[in-house]
Amino acid sequence: MGEIVGAGLLSHVPTIVLPEETRRDLNNGQDTTLVRGLRQLRAEVFDRLDYDTVVVLDSHWATTVEFVVTAQPQRAGLYTSEELPRGMKRIPYDFPGDPELAEAVAAHAEKRGTWITAIDDPYLPIYYATVNLWKYLGAEGKRWVSIGVCQTGDEEDHLRLGRALADGIARVDRKVLLIASGALSHRFWPLRELRDHEASDPVHVRTPEAREADLRRIEWFEQGRHDEVLRTMPEFRRFKPEAGFGHYLMMVGALGEQRCAAPGRRYGEYENSIGTGQVHLWFDRPEGGWHA
């Protein structure tokens, strides 16, 4: 029987894959703490935990009529972003997938009142919300699977995906890490202004109200108050969380929703990225389980 052995809400912000010199140029001579945070997370968690598969809940991959989970036995190639090809170009990636897990998740769609399809097409695009984190956290022989958000789905739909994901993991003999790959508040500065707001200082987050909303949720995450995050989702939606916060909702749906009380551990600081709120938070599996 499989289990989820760890989970994280992680930033995939494009600056993490830029050369250090470029990162410092954009940030008043300082490097972003998000790079240091991922390296620390790799050393303290990914290099130490016993796990088989990483499932990335990818906020950049938007489907329309169903949820989709990748089911290729291997994914490899060079990634260039259609959004930011000057900075994210020809990034190599090469990792095994987990078709058995993908099919197991899809098999629980009807039971959970949703629609999920496992797709093994080798030409299925990949997105930097997966690639950028694999670049820092991937390891030889470890399987990586991605699941996209559904742009027609609401909060309940993404929670249902999470429930089906937990069912699929339980059905197969896997130890799984979940990554909710995406931001908190997510409003960019307008083009003619954004170059004045590229530094990582949170003062550059799009509005003071959005910054305060992010910091309140980070506090709740660190306290294990997932129930409060879920209760106040209507309020948080005012600040345009990335992908409607679908990446987090899928993750917490798999961890037990309001019953999950796992406290988060921050890696790096809360930072700005041209108006958006970024943070790395990791949730260890409590001794009594995710629902303890």
Short mmCIF file of C-alpha atoms in Angstrom, two decimals, residues 1 12 14-16 23 36 38 54 60 80 84 101 109 146 157 159 165 172 186 227 234 252-253 276 280 287 292:
data_model
loop_
_atom_site.label_atom_id
_atom_site.label_comp_id
_atom_site.label_asym_id
_atom_site.label_seq_id
_atom_site.Cartn_x
_atom_site.Cartn_y
_atom_site.Cartn_z
CA MET A 1 0.00 0.00 0.00
CA HIS A 12 9.04 27.71 -9.50
CA PRO A 14 11.86 31.79 -13.46
CA THR A 15 14.73 33.63 -11.75
CA ILE A 16 15.85 30.43 -10.01
CA ARG A 23 19.94 37.02 -10.45
CA ARG A 36 19.34 28.72 -1.30
CA LEU A 38 15.77 24.75 -2.78
CA VAL A 54 7.37 12.92 -7.04
CA HIS A 60 1.24 26.39 -15.32
CA THR A 80 12.36 26.48 -23.85
CA LEU A 84 10.19 33.72 -21.22
CA LEU A 101 0.50 5.46 -10.53
CA ALA A 109 -12.11 9.73 -10.96
CA SER A 146 2.77 16.05 -13.37
CA ASP A 157 -13.12 20.19 -8.18
CA LEU A 159 -10.10 19.05 -3.80
CA LEU A 165 -4.74 11.28 -6.03
CA VAL A 172 0.03 1.18 -5.55
CA HIS A 186 -0.17 36.49 -8.41
CA ASP A 227 -8.43 24.56 7.97
CA PRO A 234 -13.17 33.24 -0.87
CA VAL A 252 -4.34 19.51 0.60
CA GLY A 253 -7.17 17.44 -0.90
CA THR A 276 3.72 38.09 -7.17
CA HIS A 280 8.92 27.56 -0.27
CA GLU A 287 3.92 10.69 13.11
CA ALA A 292 -3.82 13.28 12.99
#
